PDB file of C-alpha atoms in Angstrom:
ATOM      1  CA  ASP Y   1       0.000   0.000   0.000  1.00  0.00           C
ATOM      2  CA  GLY Y   2       1.833   3.089  -1.244  1.00  0.00           C
ATOM      3  CA  GLY Y   3       1.770   6.380   0.526  1.00  0.00           C
ATOM      4  CA  ILE Y   4       3.060   8.494   3.348  1.00  0.00           C
ATOM      5  CA  THR Y   5       3.000   7.339   6.924  1.00  0.00           C
ATOM      6  CA  GLN Y   6       3.293   9.709   9.842  1.00  0.00           C
ATOM      7  CA  SER Y   7       3.701   8.650  13.441  1.00  0.00           C
ATOM      8  CA  PRO Y   8       2.648   9.088  16.102  1.00  0.00           C
ATOM      9  CA  LYS Y   9      -0.839  10.361  15.342  1.00  0.00           C
ATOM     10  CA  TYR Y  10      -1.098  12.057  18.736  1.00  0.00           C
ATOM     11  CA  LEU Y  11       1.747  13.120  20.971  1.00  0.00           C
ATOM     12  CA  PHE Y  12       1.926  14.877  24.298  1.00  0.00           C
ATOM     13  CA  ARG Y  13       5.050  16.579  25.491  1.00  0.00           C
ATOM     14  CA  LYS Y  14       6.080  18.468  28.563  1.00  0.00           C
ATOM     15  CA  GLU Y  15       7.613  21.884  28.167  1.00  0.00           C
ATOM     16  CA  GLY Y  16      11.357  21.740  27.698  1.00  0.00           C
ATOM     17  CA  GLN Y  17      11.365  18.359  25.991  1.00  0.00           C
ATOM     18  CA  ASN Y  18      12.350  17.651  22.408  1.00  0.00           C
ATOM     19  CA  VAL Y  19      10.111  15.396  20.378  1.00  0.00           C
ATOM     20  CA  THR Y  20      10.608  13.729  17.001  1.00  0.00           C
ATOM     21  CA  LEU Y  21       7.831  13.136  14.483  1.00  0.00           C
ATOM     22  CA  SER Y  22       8.334  10.371  11.966  1.00  0.00           C
ATOM     23  CA  CYS Y  23       7.532  10.569   8.250  1.00  0.00           C
ATOM     24  CA  GLU Y  24       8.103   7.671   5.863  1.00  0.00           C
ATOM     25  CA  GLN Y  25       7.139   7.366   2.187  1.00  0.00           C
ATOM     26  CA  ASN Y  26       7.287   4.495  -0.265  1.00  0.00           C
ATOM     27  CA  LEU Y  27       6.317   6.488  -3.335  1.00  0.00           C
ATOM     28  CA  ASN Y  28       9.932   6.855  -4.483  1.00  0.00           C
ATOM     29  CA  HIS Y  29       9.504  10.624  -4.340  1.00  0.00           C
ATOM     30  CA  ASP Y  30      12.594  12.811  -4.265  1.00  0.00           C
ATOM     31  CA  ALA Y  31      11.147  15.772  -2.397  1.00  0.00           C
ATOM     32  CA  MET Y  32       9.708  15.773   1.118  1.00  0.00           C
ATOM     33  CA  TYR Y  33       8.179  18.570   3.170  1.00  0.00           C
ATOM     34  CA  TRP Y  34       6.997  19.426   6.653  1.00  0.00           C
ATOM     35  CA  TYR Y  35       4.107  21.833   7.110  1.00  0.00           C
ATOM     36  CA  ARG Y  36       2.466  23.163  10.207  1.00  0.00           C
ATOM     37  CA  GLN Y  37      -1.306  23.623  10.115  1.00  0.00           C
ATOM     38  CA  ASP Y  38      -2.923  26.067  12.526  1.00  0.00           C
ATOM     39  CA  PRO Y  39      -6.547  27.269  12.447  1.00  0.00           C
ATOM     40  CA  GLY Y  40      -6.839  30.477  10.474  1.00  0.00           C
ATOM     41  CA  GLN Y  41      -3.234  30.361   9.320  1.00  0.00           C
ATOM     42  CA  GLY Y  42      -3.342  27.650   6.713  1.00  0.00           C
ATOM     43  CA  LEU Y  43      -0.276  25.574   5.974  1.00  0.00           C
ATOM     44  CA  ARG Y  44       3.122  27.028   6.682  1.00  0.00           C
ATOM     45  CA  LEU Y  45       6.307  25.386   5.444  1.00  0.00           C
ATOM     46  CA  ILE Y  46       8.805  24.377   8.115  1.00  0.00           C
ATOM     47  CA  TYR Y  47      11.491  22.502   6.176  1.00  0.00           C
ATOM     48  CA  TYR Y  48      11.813  20.747   2.868  1.00  0.00           C
ATOM     49  CA  SER Y  49      14.283  18.412   1.210  1.00  0.00           C
ATOM     50  CA  GLN Y  50      14.803  17.780  -2.472  1.00  0.00           C
ATOM     51  CA  ILE Y  51      17.496  15.148  -2.162  1.00  0.00           C
ATOM     52  CA  VAL Y  52      19.088  12.872   0.401  1.00  0.00           C
ATOM     53  CA  ASN Y  53      21.467  14.607   2.823  1.00  0.00           C
ATOM     54  CA  ASP Y  54      20.190  18.035   1.837  1.00  0.00           C
ATOM     55  CA  PHE Y  55      17.365  20.193   3.172  1.00  0.00           C
ATOM     56  CA  GLN Y  56      16.318  23.842   3.278  1.00  0.00           C
ATOM     57  CA  LYS Y  57      14.515  26.015   5.778  1.00  0.00           C
ATOM     58  CA  GLY Y  58      10.981  27.020   5.066  1.00  0.00           C
ATOM     59  CA  ASP Y  59       9.134  30.039   6.378  1.00  0.00           C
ATOM     60  CA  ILE Y  60       8.968  28.997  10.044  1.00  0.00           C
ATOM     61  CA  ALA Y  61      12.046  26.821  10.670  1.00  0.00           C
ATOM     62  CA  GLU Y  62      13.030  28.326  14.028  1.00  0.00           C
ATOM     63  CA  GLY Y  63      12.815  25.765  16.808  1.00  0.00           C
ATOM     64  CA  TYR Y  64      12.698  22.814  14.433  1.00  0.00           C
ATOM     65  CA  SER Y  65      15.297  20.484  12.949  1.00  0.00           C
ATOM     66  CA  VAL Y  66      15.219  17.751  10.304  1.00  0.00           C
ATOM     67  CA  SER Y  67      17.411  15.107   8.726  1.00  0.00           C
ATOM     68  CA  ARG Y  68      17.277  13.273   5.397  1.00  0.00           C
ATOM     69  CA  GLU Y  69      19.568  10.295   5.666  1.00  0.00           C
ATOM     70  CA  LYS Y  70      17.370   8.091   3.501  1.00  0.00           C
ATOM     71  CA  LYS Y  71      15.152   8.911   0.546  1.00  0.00           C
ATOM     72  CA  GLU Y  72      12.167   7.346   2.287  1.00  0.00           C
ATOM     73  CA  SER Y  73      12.453   9.141   5.618  1.00  0.00           C
ATOM     74  CA  PHE Y  74      12.261  12.777   6.740  1.00  0.00           C
ATOM     75  CA  PRO Y  75      11.877  13.041  10.532  1.00  0.00           C
ATOM     76  CA  LEU Y  76      11.083  16.367  12.184  1.00  0.00           C
ATOM     77  CA  THR Y  77      12.330  17.264  15.652  1.00  0.00           C
ATOM     78  CA  VAL Y  78      10.425  19.897  17.571  1.00  0.00           C
ATOM     79  CA  THR Y  79      12.910  21.321  20.014  1.00  0.00           C
ATOM     80  CA  SER Y  80      12.384  23.100  23.299  1.00  0.00           C
ATOM     81  CA  ALA Y  81      13.315  26.313  21.482  1.00  0.00           C
ATOM     82  CA  GLN Y  82      10.040  26.278  19.577  1.00  0.00           C
ATOM     83  CA  LYS Y  83       7.901  28.791  21.450  1.00  0.00           C
ATOM     84  CA  ASN Y  84       4.480  27.579  20.435  1.00  0.00           C
ATOM     85  CA  PRO Y  85       4.803  23.939  19.412  1.00  0.00           C
ATOM     86  CA  THR Y  86       1.217  22.807  19.973  1.00  0.00           C
ATOM     87  CA  ALA Y  87      -0.066  22.264  16.440  1.00  0.00           C
ATOM     88  CA  PHE Y  88      -0.992  19.802  13.730  1.00  0.00           C
ATOM     89  CA  TYR Y  89       1.994  18.742  11.628  1.00  0.00           C
ATOM     90  CA  LEU Y  90       1.719  17.499   8.081  1.00  0.00           C
ATOM     91  CA  CYS Y  91       4.371  15.685   6.085  1.00  0.00           C
ATOM     92  CA  ALA Y  92       4.218  15.570   2.293  1.00  0.00           C
ATOM     93  CA  SER Y  93       6.202  14.321  -0.661  1.00  0.00           C
ATOM     94  CA  SER Y  94       6.344  15.019  -4.380  1.00  0.00           C
ATOM     95  CA  ILE Y  95       8.104  14.223  -7.593  1.00  0.00           C
ATOM     96  CA  LEU Y  96      10.766  16.837  -8.198  1.00  0.00           C
ATOM     97  CA  ARG Y  97       9.547  19.612 -10.473  1.00  0.00           C
ATOM     98  CA  THR Y  98      12.575  19.238 -12.698  1.00  0.00           C
ATOM     99  CA  ARG Y  99      11.426  15.730 -13.563  1.00  0.00           C
ATOM    100  CA  VAL Y 100       7.701  16.167 -13.901  1.00  0.00           C
ATOM    101  CA  ALA Y 101       6.123  19.552 -13.389  1.00  0.00           C
ATOM    102  CA  THR Y 102       2.968  18.452 -11.618  1.00  0.00           C
ATOM    103  CA  GLY Y 103       3.164  20.480  -8.436  1.00  0.00           C
ATOM    104  CA  GLU Y 104       1.178  17.758  -6.681  1.00  0.00           C
ATOM    105  CA  LEU Y 105       1.960  17.048  -3.056  1.00  0.00           C
ATOM    106  CA  PHE Y 106       0.955  13.778  -1.384  1.00  0.00           C
ATOM    107  CA  PHE Y 107       0.186  14.234   2.277  1.00  0.00           C
ATOM    108  CA  GLY Y 108       0.308  12.061   5.341  1.00  0.00           C
ATOM    109  CA  GLU Y 109      -2.519  11.905   7.880  1.00  0.00           C
ATOM    110  CA  GLY Y 110      -0.746  14.260  10.221  1.00  0.00           C
ATOM    111  CA  SER Y 111       0.552  14.288  13.782  1.00  0.00           C
ATOM    112  CA  ARG Y 112      -1.078  16.348  16.503  1.00  0.00           C
ATOM    113  CA  LEU Y 113       1.395  17.578  19.086  1.00  0.00           C
ATOM    114  CA  THR Y 114       0.200  18.977  22.381  1.00  0.00           C
ATOM    115  CA  VAL Y 115       2.563  20.577  24.843  1.00  0.00           C
ATOM    116  CA  LEU Y 116       1.402  20.348  28.434  1.00  0.00           C
TER     117      LEU Y 116
ATOM    118  CA  ALA M   1       6.149  39.103  -2.377  1.00  0.00           C
ATOM    119  CA  GLN M   2       4.618  35.787  -3.275  1.00  0.00           C
ATOM    120  CA  ARG M   3       1.339  35.334  -1.471  1.00  0.00           C
ATOM    121  CA  VAL M   4      -2.011  33.571  -1.712  1.00  0.00           C
ATOM    122  CA  THR M   5      -5.066  35.186  -0.152  1.00  0.00           C
ATOM    123  CA  GLN M   6      -8.324  33.450   0.650  1.00  0.00           C
ATOM    124  CA  PRO M   7     -10.504  36.176   2.148  1.00  0.00           C
ATOM    125  CA  GLU M   8     -13.239  33.927   3.514  1.00  0.00           C
ATOM    126  CA  LYS M   9     -12.607  31.689   6.515  1.00  0.00           C
ATOM    127  CA  LEU M  10     -16.067  30.163   6.284  1.00  0.00           C
ATOM    128  CA  LEU M  11     -18.580  29.884   3.494  1.00  0.00           C
ATOM    129  CA  SER M  12     -22.005  28.417   4.208  1.00  0.00           C
ATOM    130  CA  VAL M  13     -24.533  27.536   1.520  1.00  0.00           C
ATOM    131  CA  PHE M  14     -27.552  25.312   1.095  1.00  0.00           C
ATOM    132  CA  LYS M  15     -27.511  22.214  -1.055  1.00  0.00           C
ATOM    133  CA  GLY M  16     -28.115  23.076  -4.701  1.00  0.00           C
ATOM    134  CA  ALA M  17     -26.860  26.652  -4.377  1.00  0.00           C
ATOM    135  CA  PRO M  18     -23.892  27.903  -6.433  1.00  0.00           C
ATOM    136  CA  VAL M  19     -20.529  28.072  -4.706  1.00  0.00           C
ATOM    137  CA  GLU M  20     -17.561  30.347  -5.317  1.00  0.00           C
ATOM    138  CA  LEU M  21     -14.465  30.071  -3.124  1.00  0.00           C
ATOM    139  CA  LYS M  22     -12.249  33.081  -3.665  1.00  0.00           C
ATOM    140  CA  CYS M  23      -8.510  32.982  -4.188  1.00  0.00           C
ATOM    141  CA  ASN M  24      -6.214  35.859  -5.098  1.00  0.00           C
ATOM    142  CA  TYR M  25      -2.494  35.614  -5.599  1.00  0.00           C
ATOM    143  CA  SER M  26       0.497  37.885  -5.668  1.00  0.00           C
ATOM    144  CA  TYR M  27       3.273  36.764  -7.997  1.00  0.00           C
ATOM    145  CA  SER M  28       5.312  38.599 -10.594  1.00  0.00           C
ATOM    146  CA  GLY M  29       5.790  35.697 -12.978  1.00  0.00           C
ATOM    147  CA  SER M  30       3.462  33.286 -14.737  1.00  0.00           C
ATOM    148  CA  PRO M  31       1.777  31.313 -11.958  1.00  0.00           C
ATOM    149  CA  GLU M  32       0.883  27.684 -11.550  1.00  0.00           C
ATOM    150  CA  LEU M  33      -2.130  27.427  -9.286  1.00  0.00           C
ATOM    151  CA  PHE M  34      -3.877  24.586  -7.510  1.00  0.00           C
ATOM    152  CA  TRP M  35      -6.802  23.836  -5.273  1.00  0.00           C
ATOM    153  CA  TYR M  36      -6.381  21.311  -2.476  1.00  0.00           C
ATOM    154  CA  VAL M  37      -9.211  19.877  -0.390  1.00  0.00           C
ATOM    155  CA  GLN M  38      -9.358  18.256   3.034  1.00  0.00           C
ATOM    156  CA  TYR M  39     -12.531  16.330   3.834  1.00  0.00           C
ATOM    157  CA  SER M  40     -13.321  15.468   7.431  1.00  0.00           C
ATOM    158  CA  ARG M  41     -10.969  12.736   8.731  1.00  0.00           C
ATOM    159  CA  GLN M  42      -9.204  12.460   5.370  1.00  0.00           C
ATOM    160  CA  ARG M  43      -5.842  13.553   4.077  1.00  0.00           C
ATOM    161  CA  LEU M  44      -5.265  16.815   2.312  1.00  0.00           C
ATOM    162  CA  GLN M  45      -5.358  16.072  -1.405  1.00  0.00           C
ATOM    163  CA  LEU M  46      -5.130  17.793  -4.750  1.00  0.00           C
ATOM    164  CA  LEU M  47      -8.502  18.773  -6.199  1.00  0.00           C
ATOM    165  CA  LEU M  48      -7.477  20.450  -9.415  1.00  0.00           C
ATOM    166  CA  ARG M  49      -4.692  22.384 -11.129  1.00  0.00           C
ATOM    167  CA  HIS M  50      -5.226  25.295 -13.479  1.00  0.00           C
ATOM    168  CA  ILE M  51      -2.880  23.973 -16.124  1.00  0.00           C
ATOM    169  CA  SER M  52      -5.083  20.934 -16.690  1.00  0.00           C
ATOM    170  CA  ARG M  53      -8.247  22.994 -17.252  1.00  0.00           C
ATOM    171  CA  GLU M  54     -10.187  20.133 -15.739  1.00  0.00           C
ATOM    172  CA  SER M  55     -13.455  19.792 -13.864  1.00  0.00           C
ATOM    173  CA  ILE M  56     -13.268  17.592 -10.802  1.00  0.00           C
ATOM    174  CA  LYS M  57     -16.385  16.655  -8.815  1.00  0.00           C
ATOM    175  CA  GLY M  58     -18.180  19.449 -10.653  1.00  0.00           C
ATOM    176  CA  PHE M  59     -15.660  22.078  -9.556  1.00  0.00           C
ATOM    177  CA  THR M  60     -13.846  24.358 -11.993  1.00  0.00           C
ATOM    178  CA  ALA M  61     -11.359  27.154 -11.517  1.00  0.00           C
ATOM    179  CA  ASP M  62     -10.284  29.708 -14.084  1.00  0.00           C
ATOM    180  CA  LEU M  63      -7.087  31.664 -13.879  1.00  0.00           C
ATOM    181  CA  ASN M  64      -7.708  35.372 -14.355  1.00  0.00           C
ATOM    182  CA  LYS M  65      -4.322  37.042 -14.733  1.00  0.00           C
ATOM    183  CA  GLY M  66      -5.819  40.512 -14.954  1.00  0.00           C
ATOM    184  CA  GLU M  67      -7.491  40.171 -11.571  1.00  0.00           C
ATOM    185  CA  THR M  68      -4.795  37.788 -10.231  1.00  0.00           C
ATOM    186  CA  SER M  69      -7.514  35.396  -9.167  1.00  0.00           C
ATOM    187  CA  PHE M  70      -8.177  31.676  -9.269  1.00  0.00           C
ATOM    188  CA  HIS M  71     -11.641  31.276  -7.795  1.00  0.00           C
ATOM    189  CA  LEU M  72     -13.116  27.798  -7.335  1.00  0.00           C
ATOM    190  CA  LYS M  73     -16.682  27.395  -8.564  1.00  0.00           C
ATOM    191  CA  LYS M  74     -19.426  24.831  -8.583  1.00  0.00           C
ATOM    192  CA  PRO M  75     -22.916  25.536  -9.939  1.00  0.00           C
ATOM    193  CA  PHE M  76     -24.811  23.270  -7.516  1.00  0.00           C
ATOM    194  CA  ALA M  77     -23.285  22.449  -4.132  1.00  0.00           C
ATOM    195  CA  GLN M  78     -23.690  19.013  -2.569  1.00  0.00           C
ATOM    196  CA  GLU M  79     -23.499  18.106   1.117  1.00  0.00           C
ATOM    197  CA  GLU M  80     -20.435  15.973   0.421  1.00  0.00           C
ATOM    198  CA  ASP M  81     -18.595  19.094  -0.758  1.00  0.00           C
ATOM    199  CA  SER M  82     -18.324  20.231   2.841  1.00  0.00           C
ATOM    200  CA  ALA M  83     -14.602  20.426   3.525  1.00  0.00           C
ATOM    201  CA  MET M  84     -11.623  22.718   3.976  1.00  0.00           C
ATOM    202  CA  TYR M  85     -10.329  24.149   0.701  1.00  0.00           C
ATOM    203  CA  TYR M  86      -6.846  25.558   0.164  1.00  0.00           C
ATOM    204  CA  CYS M  87      -5.621  27.539  -2.813  1.00  0.00           C
ATOM    205  CA  ALA M  88      -1.910  27.132  -3.576  1.00  0.00           C
ATOM    206  CA  LEU M  89       0.701  28.784  -5.787  1.00  0.00           C
ATOM    207  CA  LEU M  90       3.781  27.111  -7.229  1.00  0.00           C
ATOM    208  CA  PRO M  91       6.395  29.702  -8.213  1.00  0.00           C
ATOM    209  CA  TYR M  92       8.489  29.072 -11.280  1.00  0.00           C
ATOM    210  CA  ASN M  93      11.488  26.816 -10.878  1.00  0.00           C
ATOM    211  CA  THR M  94      10.762  25.780  -7.290  1.00  0.00           C
ATOM    212  CA  ASP M  95       9.111  22.869  -5.569  1.00  0.00           C
ATOM    213  CA  LYS M  96       7.710  24.958  -2.720  1.00  0.00           C
ATOM    214  CA  LEU M  97       3.954  25.311  -2.785  1.00  0.00           C
ATOM    215  CA  ILE M  98       2.629  28.431  -1.105  1.00  0.00           C
ATOM    216  CA  PHE M  99      -0.756  27.870   0.517  1.00  0.00           C
ATOM    217  CA  GLY M 100      -3.521  30.273   1.391  1.00  0.00           C
ATOM    218  CA  THR M 101      -5.147  30.261   4.813  1.00  0.00           C
ATOM    219  CA  GLY M 102      -8.018  28.087   3.652  1.00  0.00           C
ATOM    220  CA  THR M 103     -11.801  28.383   3.439  1.00  0.00           C
ATOM    221  CA  ARG M 104     -14.155  26.033   5.197  1.00  0.00           C
ATOM    222  CA  LEU M 105     -17.184  25.230   3.042  1.00  0.00           C
ATOM    223  CA  GLN M 106     -20.328  24.091   4.828  1.00  0.00           C
ATOM    224  CA  VAL M 107     -23.174  22.813   2.692  1.00  0.00           C
ATOM    225  CA  PHE M 108     -26.448  22.491   4.569  1.00  0.00           C
ATOM    226  CA  PRO M 109     -29.226  20.119   3.498  1.00  0.00           C
TER     227      PRO M 109
END
């Protein structure tokens, strides 16, 4: 069953703790993305990666970190430096534009992080 | 600045009424525009892209470069159209989609 898998679906964290959200895809997509979804603010890009071992900051990267050691995996760490981490996090993947200009992102089901 | 604006947070209509979800963009080049939809308890997914000039589930969207708009329209709304709709812009030579803030469509019976 092809697609994007995010885990965990729900996560609770105490203030001051780092937490890592998992994102795995078996679509053989080159590009992967992390978005944050807040009510009234839409989707805001945190980080994205177009190739293994390379990634770029999005619009709201402060307090977050990522790695891309494998094509299939793009974990996101929410660090204690993130001031308002309670949110819904979406991972996505796509074919690189330079290969096929579709612009279509495939999304995971999301992870809801709550900081207590 | 590259930006997508969806002025309505919520749009409520009755079944059978026409629907227009507004989207305006700010971009100096030739844009590629998309509509994404998120139904309750489902993943966010692509609804349609302007370059395909397609109609999906009865929805159409026309790019108006003069008004910098890409409004989503459907002549007769159905209850199953109730969802969150996002307009998105793909700037030239990037893979970074820029999303609007979204409009929640509620279709009442």
